Coordinates of C-alpha atoms in Angstrom, one line a residue:
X254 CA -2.2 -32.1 35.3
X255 CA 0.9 -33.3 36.6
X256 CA 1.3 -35.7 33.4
X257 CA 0.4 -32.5 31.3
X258 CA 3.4 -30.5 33.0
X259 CA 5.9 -33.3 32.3
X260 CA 5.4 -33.9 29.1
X261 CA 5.5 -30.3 28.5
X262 CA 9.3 -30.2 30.3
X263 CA 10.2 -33.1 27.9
X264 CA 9.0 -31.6 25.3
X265 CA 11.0 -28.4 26.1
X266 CA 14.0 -30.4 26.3
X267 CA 13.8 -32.4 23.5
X268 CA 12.3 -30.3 21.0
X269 CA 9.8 -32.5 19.7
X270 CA 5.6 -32.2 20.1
X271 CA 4.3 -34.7 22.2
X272 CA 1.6 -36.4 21.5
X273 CA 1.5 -36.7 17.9
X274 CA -1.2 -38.2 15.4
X275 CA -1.0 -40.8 13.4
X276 CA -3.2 -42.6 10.9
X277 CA -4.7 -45.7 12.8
X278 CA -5.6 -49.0 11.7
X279 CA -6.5 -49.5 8.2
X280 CA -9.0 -51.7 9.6
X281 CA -11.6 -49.2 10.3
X282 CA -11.5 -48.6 5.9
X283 CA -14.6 -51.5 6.0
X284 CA -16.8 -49.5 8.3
X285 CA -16.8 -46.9 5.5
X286 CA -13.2 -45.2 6.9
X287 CA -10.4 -44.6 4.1
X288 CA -7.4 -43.1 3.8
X289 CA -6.2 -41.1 1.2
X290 CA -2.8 -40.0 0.2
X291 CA -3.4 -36.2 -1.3
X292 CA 0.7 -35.8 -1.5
X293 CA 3.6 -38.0 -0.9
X294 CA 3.5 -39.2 2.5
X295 CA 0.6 -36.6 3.5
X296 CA -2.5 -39.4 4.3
X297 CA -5.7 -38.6 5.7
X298 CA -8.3 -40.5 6.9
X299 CA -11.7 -39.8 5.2
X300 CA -15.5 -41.4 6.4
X301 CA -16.7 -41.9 2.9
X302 CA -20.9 -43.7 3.3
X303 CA -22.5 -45.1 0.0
X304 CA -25.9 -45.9 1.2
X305 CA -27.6 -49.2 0.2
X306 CA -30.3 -48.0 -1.7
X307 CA -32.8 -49.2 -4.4
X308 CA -32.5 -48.0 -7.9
X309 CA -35.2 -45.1 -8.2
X310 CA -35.8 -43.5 -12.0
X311 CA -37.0 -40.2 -10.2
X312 CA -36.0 -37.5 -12.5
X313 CA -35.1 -34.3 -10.7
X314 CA -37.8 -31.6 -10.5
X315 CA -37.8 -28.6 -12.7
X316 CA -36.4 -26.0 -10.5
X317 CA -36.4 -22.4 -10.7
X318 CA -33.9 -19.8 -11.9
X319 CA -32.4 -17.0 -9.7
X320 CA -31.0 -14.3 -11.8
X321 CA -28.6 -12.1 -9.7
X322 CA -26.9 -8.9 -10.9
X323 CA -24.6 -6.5 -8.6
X324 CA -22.2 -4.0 -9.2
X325 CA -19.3 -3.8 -6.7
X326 CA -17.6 -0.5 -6.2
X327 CA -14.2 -0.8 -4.0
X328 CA -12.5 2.5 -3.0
X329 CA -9.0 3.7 -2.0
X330 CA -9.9 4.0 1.7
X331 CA -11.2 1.1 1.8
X332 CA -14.7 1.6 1.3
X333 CA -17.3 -1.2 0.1
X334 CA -20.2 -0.2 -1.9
X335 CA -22.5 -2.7 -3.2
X336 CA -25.6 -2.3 -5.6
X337 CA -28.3 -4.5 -6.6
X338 CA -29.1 -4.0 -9.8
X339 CA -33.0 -5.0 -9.3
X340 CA -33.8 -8.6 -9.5
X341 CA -36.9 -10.2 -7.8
X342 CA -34.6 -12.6 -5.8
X343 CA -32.5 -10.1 -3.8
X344 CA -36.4 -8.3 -3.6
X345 CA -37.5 -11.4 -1.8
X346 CA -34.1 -11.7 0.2
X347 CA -34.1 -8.4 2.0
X348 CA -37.0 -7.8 4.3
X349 CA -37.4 -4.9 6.7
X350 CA -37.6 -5.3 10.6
X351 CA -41.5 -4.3 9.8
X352 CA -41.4 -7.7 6.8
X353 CA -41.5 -4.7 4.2
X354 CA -39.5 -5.4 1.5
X355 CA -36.7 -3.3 0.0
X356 CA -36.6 -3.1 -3.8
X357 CA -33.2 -1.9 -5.7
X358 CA -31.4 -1.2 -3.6
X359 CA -27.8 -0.4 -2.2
X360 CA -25.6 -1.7 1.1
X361 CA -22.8 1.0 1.6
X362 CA -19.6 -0.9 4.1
X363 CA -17.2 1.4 5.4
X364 CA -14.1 0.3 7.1
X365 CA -12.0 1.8 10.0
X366 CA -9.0 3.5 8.8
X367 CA -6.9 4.4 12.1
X368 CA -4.9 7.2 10.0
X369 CA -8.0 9.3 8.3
X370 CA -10.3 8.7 11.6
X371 CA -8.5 9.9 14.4
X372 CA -11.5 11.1 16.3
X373 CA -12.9 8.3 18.7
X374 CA -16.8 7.8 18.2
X375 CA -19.1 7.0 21.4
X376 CA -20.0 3.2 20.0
X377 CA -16.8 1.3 19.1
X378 CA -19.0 -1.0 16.5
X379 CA -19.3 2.3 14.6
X380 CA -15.4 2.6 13.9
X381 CA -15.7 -1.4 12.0
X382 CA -18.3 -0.7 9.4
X383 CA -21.7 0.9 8.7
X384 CA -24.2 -0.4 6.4
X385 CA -27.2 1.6 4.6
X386 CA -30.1 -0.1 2.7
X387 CA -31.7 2.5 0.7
X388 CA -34.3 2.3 -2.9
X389 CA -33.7 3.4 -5.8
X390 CA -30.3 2.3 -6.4
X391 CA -28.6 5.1 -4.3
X392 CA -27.4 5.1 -0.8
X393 CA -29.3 7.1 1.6
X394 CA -28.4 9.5 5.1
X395 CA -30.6 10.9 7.5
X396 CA -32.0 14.6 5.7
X397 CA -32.0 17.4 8.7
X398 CA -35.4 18.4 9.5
X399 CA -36.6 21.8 8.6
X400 CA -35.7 24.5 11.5
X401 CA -33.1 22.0 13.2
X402 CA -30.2 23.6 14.2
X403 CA -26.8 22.0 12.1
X404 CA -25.5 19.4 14.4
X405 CA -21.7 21.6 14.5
X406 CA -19.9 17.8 16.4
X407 CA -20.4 15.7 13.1
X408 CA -17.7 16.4 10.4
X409 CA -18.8 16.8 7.1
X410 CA -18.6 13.9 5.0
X411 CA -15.4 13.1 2.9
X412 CA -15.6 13.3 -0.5
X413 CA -16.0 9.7 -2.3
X414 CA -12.5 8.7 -3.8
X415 CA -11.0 7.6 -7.2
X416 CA -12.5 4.5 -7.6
X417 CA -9.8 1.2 -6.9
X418 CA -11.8 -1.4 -9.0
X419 CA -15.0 -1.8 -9.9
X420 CA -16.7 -5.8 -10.6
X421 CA -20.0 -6.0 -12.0
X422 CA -21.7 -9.5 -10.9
X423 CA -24.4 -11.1 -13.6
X424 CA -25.4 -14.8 -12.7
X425 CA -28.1 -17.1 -13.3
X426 CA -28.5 -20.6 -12.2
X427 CA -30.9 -22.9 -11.7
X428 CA -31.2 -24.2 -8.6
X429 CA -33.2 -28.1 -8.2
X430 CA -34.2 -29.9 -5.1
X431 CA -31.4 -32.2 -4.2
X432 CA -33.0 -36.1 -2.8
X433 CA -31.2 -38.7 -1.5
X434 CA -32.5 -40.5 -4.1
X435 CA -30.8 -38.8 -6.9
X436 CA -27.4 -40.6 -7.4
X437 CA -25.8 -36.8 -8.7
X438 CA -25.5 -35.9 -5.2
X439 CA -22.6 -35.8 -2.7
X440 CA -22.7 -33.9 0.8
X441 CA -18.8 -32.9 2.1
X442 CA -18.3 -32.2 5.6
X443 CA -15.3 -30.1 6.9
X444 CA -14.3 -29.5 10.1
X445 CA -12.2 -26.6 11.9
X446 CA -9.2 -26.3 14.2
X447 CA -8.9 -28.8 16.8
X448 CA -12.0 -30.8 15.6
X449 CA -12.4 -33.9 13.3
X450 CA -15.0 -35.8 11.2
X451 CA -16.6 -37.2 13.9
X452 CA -18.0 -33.8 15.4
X453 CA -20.1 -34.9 12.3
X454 CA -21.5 -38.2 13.4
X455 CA -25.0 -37.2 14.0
X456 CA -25.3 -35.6 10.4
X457 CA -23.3 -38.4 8.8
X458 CA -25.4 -40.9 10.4
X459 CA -29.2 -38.8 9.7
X460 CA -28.1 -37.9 6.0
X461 CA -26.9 -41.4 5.0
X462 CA -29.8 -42.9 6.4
X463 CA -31.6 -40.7 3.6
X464 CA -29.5 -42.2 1.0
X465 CA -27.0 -39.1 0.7
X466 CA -23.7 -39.7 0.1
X467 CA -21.1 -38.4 2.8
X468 CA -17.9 -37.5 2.4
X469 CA -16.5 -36.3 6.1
X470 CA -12.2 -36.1 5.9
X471 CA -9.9 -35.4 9.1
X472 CA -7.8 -32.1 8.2
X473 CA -4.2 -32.7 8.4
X474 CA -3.0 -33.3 11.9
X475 CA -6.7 -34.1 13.4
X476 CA -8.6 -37.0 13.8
X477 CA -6.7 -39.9 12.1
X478 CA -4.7 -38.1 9.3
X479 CA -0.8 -37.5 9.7
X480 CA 0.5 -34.8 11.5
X481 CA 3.6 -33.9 9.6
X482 CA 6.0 -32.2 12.1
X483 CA 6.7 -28.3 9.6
X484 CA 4.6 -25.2 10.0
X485 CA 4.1 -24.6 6.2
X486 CA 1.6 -28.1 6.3
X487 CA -0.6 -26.6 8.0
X488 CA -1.1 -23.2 6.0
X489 CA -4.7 -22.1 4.4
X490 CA -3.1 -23.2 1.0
X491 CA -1.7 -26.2 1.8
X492 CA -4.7 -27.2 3.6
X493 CA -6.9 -26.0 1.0
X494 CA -5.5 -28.1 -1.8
X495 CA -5.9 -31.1 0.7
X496 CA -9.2 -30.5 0.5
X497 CA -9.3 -29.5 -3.5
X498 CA -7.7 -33.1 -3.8
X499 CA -10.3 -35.0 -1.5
X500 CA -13.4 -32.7 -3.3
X501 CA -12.0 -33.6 -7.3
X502 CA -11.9 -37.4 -5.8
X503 CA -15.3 -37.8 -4.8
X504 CA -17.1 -34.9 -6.4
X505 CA -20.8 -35.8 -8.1
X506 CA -22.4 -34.0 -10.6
X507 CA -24.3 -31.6 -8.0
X508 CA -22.3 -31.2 -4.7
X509 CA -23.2 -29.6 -1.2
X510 CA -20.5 -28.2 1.2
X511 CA -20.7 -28.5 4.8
X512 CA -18.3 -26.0 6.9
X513 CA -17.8 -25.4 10.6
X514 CA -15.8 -22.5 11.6
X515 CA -12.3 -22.5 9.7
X516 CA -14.0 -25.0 7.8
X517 CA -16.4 -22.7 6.3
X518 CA -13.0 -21.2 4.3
X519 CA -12.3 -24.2 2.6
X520 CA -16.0 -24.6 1.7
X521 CA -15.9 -21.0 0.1
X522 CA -12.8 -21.6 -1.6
X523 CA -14.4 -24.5 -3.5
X524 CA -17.2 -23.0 -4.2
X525 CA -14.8 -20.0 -5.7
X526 CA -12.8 -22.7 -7.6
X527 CA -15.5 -24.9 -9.0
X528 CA -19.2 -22.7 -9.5
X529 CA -20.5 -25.3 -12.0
X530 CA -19.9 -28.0 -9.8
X531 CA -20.7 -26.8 -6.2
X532 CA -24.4 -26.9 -5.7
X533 CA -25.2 -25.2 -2.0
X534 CA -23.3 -24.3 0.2
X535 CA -23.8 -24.5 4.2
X536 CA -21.8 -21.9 6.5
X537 CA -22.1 -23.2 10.6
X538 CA -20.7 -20.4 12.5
X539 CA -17.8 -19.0 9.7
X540 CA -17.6 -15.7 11.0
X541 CA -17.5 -12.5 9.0
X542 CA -16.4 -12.2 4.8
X543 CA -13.0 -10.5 6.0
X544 CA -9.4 -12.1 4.6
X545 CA -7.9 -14.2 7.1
X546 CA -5.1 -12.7 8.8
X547 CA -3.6 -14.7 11.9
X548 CA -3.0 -12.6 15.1
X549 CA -0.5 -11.1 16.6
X550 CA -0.8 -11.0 19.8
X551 CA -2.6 -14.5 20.3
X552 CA -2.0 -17.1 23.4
X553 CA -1.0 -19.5 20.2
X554 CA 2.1 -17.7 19.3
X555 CA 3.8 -19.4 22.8
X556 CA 6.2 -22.1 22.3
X557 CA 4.9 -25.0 21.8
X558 CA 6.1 -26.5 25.0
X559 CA 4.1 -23.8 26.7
X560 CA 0.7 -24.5 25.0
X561 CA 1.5 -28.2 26.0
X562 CA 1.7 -27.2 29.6
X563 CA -1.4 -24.7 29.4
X564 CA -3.5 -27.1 27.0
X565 CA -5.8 -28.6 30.2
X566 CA -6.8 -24.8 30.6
X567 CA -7.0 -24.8 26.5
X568 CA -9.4 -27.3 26.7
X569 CA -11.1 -26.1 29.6
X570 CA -11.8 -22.4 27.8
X571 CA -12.9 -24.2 24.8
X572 CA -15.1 -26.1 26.1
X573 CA -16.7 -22.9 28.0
X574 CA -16.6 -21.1 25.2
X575 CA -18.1 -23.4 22.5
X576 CA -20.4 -24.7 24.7
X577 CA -23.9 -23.1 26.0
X578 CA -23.8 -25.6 28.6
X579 CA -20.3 -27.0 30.2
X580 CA -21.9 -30.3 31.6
X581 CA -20.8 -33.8 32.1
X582 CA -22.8 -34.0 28.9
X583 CA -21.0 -31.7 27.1
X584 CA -17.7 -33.0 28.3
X585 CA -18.4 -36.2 27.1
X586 CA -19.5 -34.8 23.5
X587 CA -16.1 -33.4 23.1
X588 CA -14.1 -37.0 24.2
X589 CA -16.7 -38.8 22.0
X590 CA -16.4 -37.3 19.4
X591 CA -12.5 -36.5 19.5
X592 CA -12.5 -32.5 19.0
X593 CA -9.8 -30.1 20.4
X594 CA -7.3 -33.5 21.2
X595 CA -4.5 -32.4 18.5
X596 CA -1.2 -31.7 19.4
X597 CA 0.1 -28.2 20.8
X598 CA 2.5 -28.3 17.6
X599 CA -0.4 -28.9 15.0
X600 CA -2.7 -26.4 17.1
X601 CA 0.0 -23.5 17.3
X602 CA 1.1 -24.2 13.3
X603 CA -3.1 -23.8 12.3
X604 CA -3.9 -20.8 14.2
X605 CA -0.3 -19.1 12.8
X606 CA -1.1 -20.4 9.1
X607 CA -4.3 -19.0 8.7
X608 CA -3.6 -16.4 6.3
X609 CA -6.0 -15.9 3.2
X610 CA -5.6 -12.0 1.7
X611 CA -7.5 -13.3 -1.3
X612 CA -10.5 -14.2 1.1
X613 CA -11.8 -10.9 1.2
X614 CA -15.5 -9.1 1.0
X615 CA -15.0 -9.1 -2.6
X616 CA -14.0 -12.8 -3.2
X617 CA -17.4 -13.8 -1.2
X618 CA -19.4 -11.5 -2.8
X619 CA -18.5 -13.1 -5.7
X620 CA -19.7 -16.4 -4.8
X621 CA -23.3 -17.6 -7.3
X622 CA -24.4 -20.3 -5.2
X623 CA -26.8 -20.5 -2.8
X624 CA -25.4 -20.2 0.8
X625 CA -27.1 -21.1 3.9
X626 CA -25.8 -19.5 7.3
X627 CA -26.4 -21.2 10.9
X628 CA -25.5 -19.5 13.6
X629 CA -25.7 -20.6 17.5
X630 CA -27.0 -17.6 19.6
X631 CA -24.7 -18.4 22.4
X632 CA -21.7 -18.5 20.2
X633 CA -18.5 -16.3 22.2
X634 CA -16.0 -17.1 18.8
X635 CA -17.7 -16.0 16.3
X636 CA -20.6 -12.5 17.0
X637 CA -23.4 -12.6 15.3
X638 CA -22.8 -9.4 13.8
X639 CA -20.1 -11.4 11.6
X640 CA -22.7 -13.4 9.9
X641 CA -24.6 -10.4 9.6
X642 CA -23.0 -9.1 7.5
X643 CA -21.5 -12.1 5.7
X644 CA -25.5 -12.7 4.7
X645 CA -25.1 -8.8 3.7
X646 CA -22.3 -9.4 1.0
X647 CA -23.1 -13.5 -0.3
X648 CA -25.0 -13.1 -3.4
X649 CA -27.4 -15.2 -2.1
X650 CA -27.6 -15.9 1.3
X651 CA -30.2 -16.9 4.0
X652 CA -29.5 -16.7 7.5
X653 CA -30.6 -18.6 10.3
X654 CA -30.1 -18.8 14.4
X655 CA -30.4 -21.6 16.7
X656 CA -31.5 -19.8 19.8
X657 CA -30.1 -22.8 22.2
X658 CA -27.1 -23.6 20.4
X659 CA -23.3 -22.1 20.3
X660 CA -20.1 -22.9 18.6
X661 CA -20.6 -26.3 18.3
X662 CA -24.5 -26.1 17.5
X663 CA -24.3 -29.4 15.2
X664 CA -23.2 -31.4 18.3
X665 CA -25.5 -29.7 20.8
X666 CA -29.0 -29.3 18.7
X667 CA -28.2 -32.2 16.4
X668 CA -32.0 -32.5 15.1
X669 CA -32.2 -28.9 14.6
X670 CA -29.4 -28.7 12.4
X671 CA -30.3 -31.9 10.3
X672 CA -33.9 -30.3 9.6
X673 CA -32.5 -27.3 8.8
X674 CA -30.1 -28.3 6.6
X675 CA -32.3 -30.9 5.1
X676 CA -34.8 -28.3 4.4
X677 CA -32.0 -26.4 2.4
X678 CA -31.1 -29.3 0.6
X679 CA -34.8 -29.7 -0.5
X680 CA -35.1 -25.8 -1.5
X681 CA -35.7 -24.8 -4.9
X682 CA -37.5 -21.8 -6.0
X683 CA -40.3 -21.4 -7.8
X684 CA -40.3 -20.4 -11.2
X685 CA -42.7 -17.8 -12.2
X686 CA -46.0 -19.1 -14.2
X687 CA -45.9 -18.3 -17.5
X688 CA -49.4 -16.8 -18.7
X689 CA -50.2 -15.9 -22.1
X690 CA -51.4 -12.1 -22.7
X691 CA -54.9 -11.4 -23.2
X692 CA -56.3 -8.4 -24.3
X693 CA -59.6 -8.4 -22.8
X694 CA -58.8 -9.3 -19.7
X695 CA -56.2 -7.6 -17.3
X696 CA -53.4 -9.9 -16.7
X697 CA -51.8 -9.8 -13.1
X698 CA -48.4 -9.7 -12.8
X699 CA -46.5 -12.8 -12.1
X700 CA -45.5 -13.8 -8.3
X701 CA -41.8 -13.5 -8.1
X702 CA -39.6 -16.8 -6.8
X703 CA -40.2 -17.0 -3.1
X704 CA -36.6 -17.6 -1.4
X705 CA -36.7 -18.3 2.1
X706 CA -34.9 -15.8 4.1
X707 CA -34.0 -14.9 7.7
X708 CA -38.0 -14.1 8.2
X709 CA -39.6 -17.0 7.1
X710 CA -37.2 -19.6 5.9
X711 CA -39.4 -21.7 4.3
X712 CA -39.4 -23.8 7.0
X713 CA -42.3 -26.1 7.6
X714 CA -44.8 -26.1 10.5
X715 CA -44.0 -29.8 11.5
X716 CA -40.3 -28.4 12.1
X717 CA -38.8 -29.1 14.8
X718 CA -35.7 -26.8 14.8
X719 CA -36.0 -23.2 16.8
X720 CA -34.7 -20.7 14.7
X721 CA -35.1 -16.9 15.5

């Protein structure tokens, strides 16, 4: 502590961020480590694993189609209203508490707006946003029963504005199983703030050992990259064509993204960017589909100096907070594995650059690939609400909780993520049998492609991960 003070004071003094990363040894590039310079002097270090494997002629499976068609109404007041425009998928996708399922349907999102809804409600979720599932391609509200008095406390409902825009969605893919057999295939891994590659080890190590290839690379400033010493290197954009430069350098014919937290961001801007080439997507604990904004009134806005003097106490709420557990093992997962040990500098110049307008309900609604969402029930970043309604607005999206994990599930339930996302990898849906017409005998309609969802998953008995 008294070392932590110090530095801090020197730091003050001289104006430069103490303890600094650098690249290491270019030794480590033999045990699958290399670095990569995405701009002139900006290097970071990437775990890139080509498994040994025999050459297998297994031809990919058939796979299934998923034809998905929205419209996507966004209003002056910043109202959201979404409408499936009846597909069997998105029939499949939303289940009922009861496992009934809903057919066309519509999700209606209102935001707050401080300055047309002065009135304070009695639940303070209600001002953030309100969702209704109805059939029939129309929203729905609660009809007054017959001999009810009219409820005089509840204003009457605005009148729907002017429309802002208006995007109509149409997509069909086919979506195979992806093997480690199949050389097409490339898994990325991407960390958030204050974490690197190796929070990845258990994945990187169960996923190669399948014959995937793994592509895990330190964001700038973390891990083993350099830690240039200017606030505009560590913006969403300039970190996010870091990563566009890593992803067109390794990128296979059918490619899976792997995000944690602020990682997720990166992962959805690829898959923005590059549809045709981005195969699944995986979303650990990535928080709601709202544009990034950075805060205002955030511990991270102190001088640097100060966050160096307050960083034991950083680590210490981190560690609480990311953590169901705060143990010696737990402890010892973060050291290990090298997570929240950047600099205050780089730490203060992340949290301040994360600002993504684009990012917004619109842009992830607009994502075709199939997403899958893990979320640790313990988690005290990210609510689960958040990824509630981020499976709400994906296009196709499947949601899934880890009842003992937390932030950091991948570290603390390291088997139950690898089945689960191994069971994602292997997902394809099945394509409807085709049966020739007969006159004289009834023909029964044709089962529609069965998509796991946040009921049944499509998990496997023999699994071992406990979902909810």
């Amino acid at each position: 502590m008294l070392t932590t003070l110090m530095d801090g004071l020197l730091c003050c003094l001289t104006g430069k961020s103490a303890n600094v990363v650098v690249p290491i040894e270019t030794s480590e590039a033999a045990d699958g480590y290399e670095f990569v310079e995405v701009k002139p002097g900006r290097v970071l270090r990437v775990r890139h694993i080509i498994p040994e494997r025999e050459v297998v002629d297994e031809p990919r499976g058939p796979g299934g189609s998923v034809h998905r068609k929205r419209k996507i109404t966004v209003y002056r007041n910043g109202q959201l209203l979404i409408e499936d425009l009846g597909d069997a998928a998105r029939q499949e996708l939303l289940h009922a508490q009861n496992g009934d399922t809903q057919p066309n349907c519509t999700v209606e999102v209102e935001l707050a707006d401080p300055s047309s809804n002065p009135t304070p409600t009695a639940d303070p979720k209600a001002d953030k946003t309100r969702s209704v599932v109805g059939t029939g391609g129309a929203a729905t509200s609660p009809a007054p029963t017959l001999g009810s008095a009219p409820d005089l406390t509840q204003q009457p409902r605005k009148r729907r504005r002017k429309p802002k825009r208006t995007v109509v969605i149409d997509s069909e893919r086919k979506i195979t199983s992806c093997k480690g057999t199949h050389a097409d295939v490339a898994v990325f891994f991407v960390h958030g703030v204050g974490g690197s590659l190796d929070i990845w080890g258990s994945q990187m190590d169960f996923f190669s050992r399948l014959g995937y290839e793994v592509i895990a690379p330190d964001l700038a400033g973390h891990g083993a990259s350099s830690a240039p010493q200017i606030a505009a290197a560590y913006t969403f954009y300039a970190l996010a064509e870091d990563m566009r430069a890593i992803f067109k350098r390794y990128a296979r014919k059918r490619n899976i993204l792997i995000g944690h937290s602020y990682g997720v961001s990166f992962c959805t801007f690829l898959a923005h960017e590059y549809p045709d080439q981005v195969h699944k997507v995986v979303m650990i604990n990535g928080g709601g589909p709202t544009a990034l904004e950075p805060s205002l009134c955030s511990i991270f806005n102190l001088p640097t100096c100060v966050l160096h003097c307050l960083s034991p106490c950083l680590a210490w709420s981190f560690l609480k907070a990311g953590f169901a557990r705060q143990g010696a093992k737990e402890k010892q997962l973060l050291k290990d594995n090298n997570a929240f040990n950047v600099s205050s500098f780089v730490l203060r110049a992340m949290m301040s650059g994360q600002y993504w307008p684009e990012g917004d309900e619109v842009y992830h609604a607009e994502i075709p690939v199939p997403i899958l969402l893990v979320h640790g029930m313990y988690d005290k970043f990210v609510p689960i609400e958040e990824d509630q309604r981020m499976a709400e607005i994906l296009l196709l999206a499947f949601l899934k909780i880890i009842n003992e994990g937390s932030h950091m599930v991948m570290m603390e339930c390291p088997e139950s993520v690898n089945t689960l996302l191994h069971e994602f990898f292997l997902w394809e849906p099945d394509s409807p049998p085709k049966s020739k017409p007969c006159p004289e005998i009834a023909t029964k309609r044709p089962e529609t492609a069965k998509i796991p969802t946040a009921s049944n998953g499509g998990a496997t008995p023999e699994s071992k991960a406990k979902t909810k």
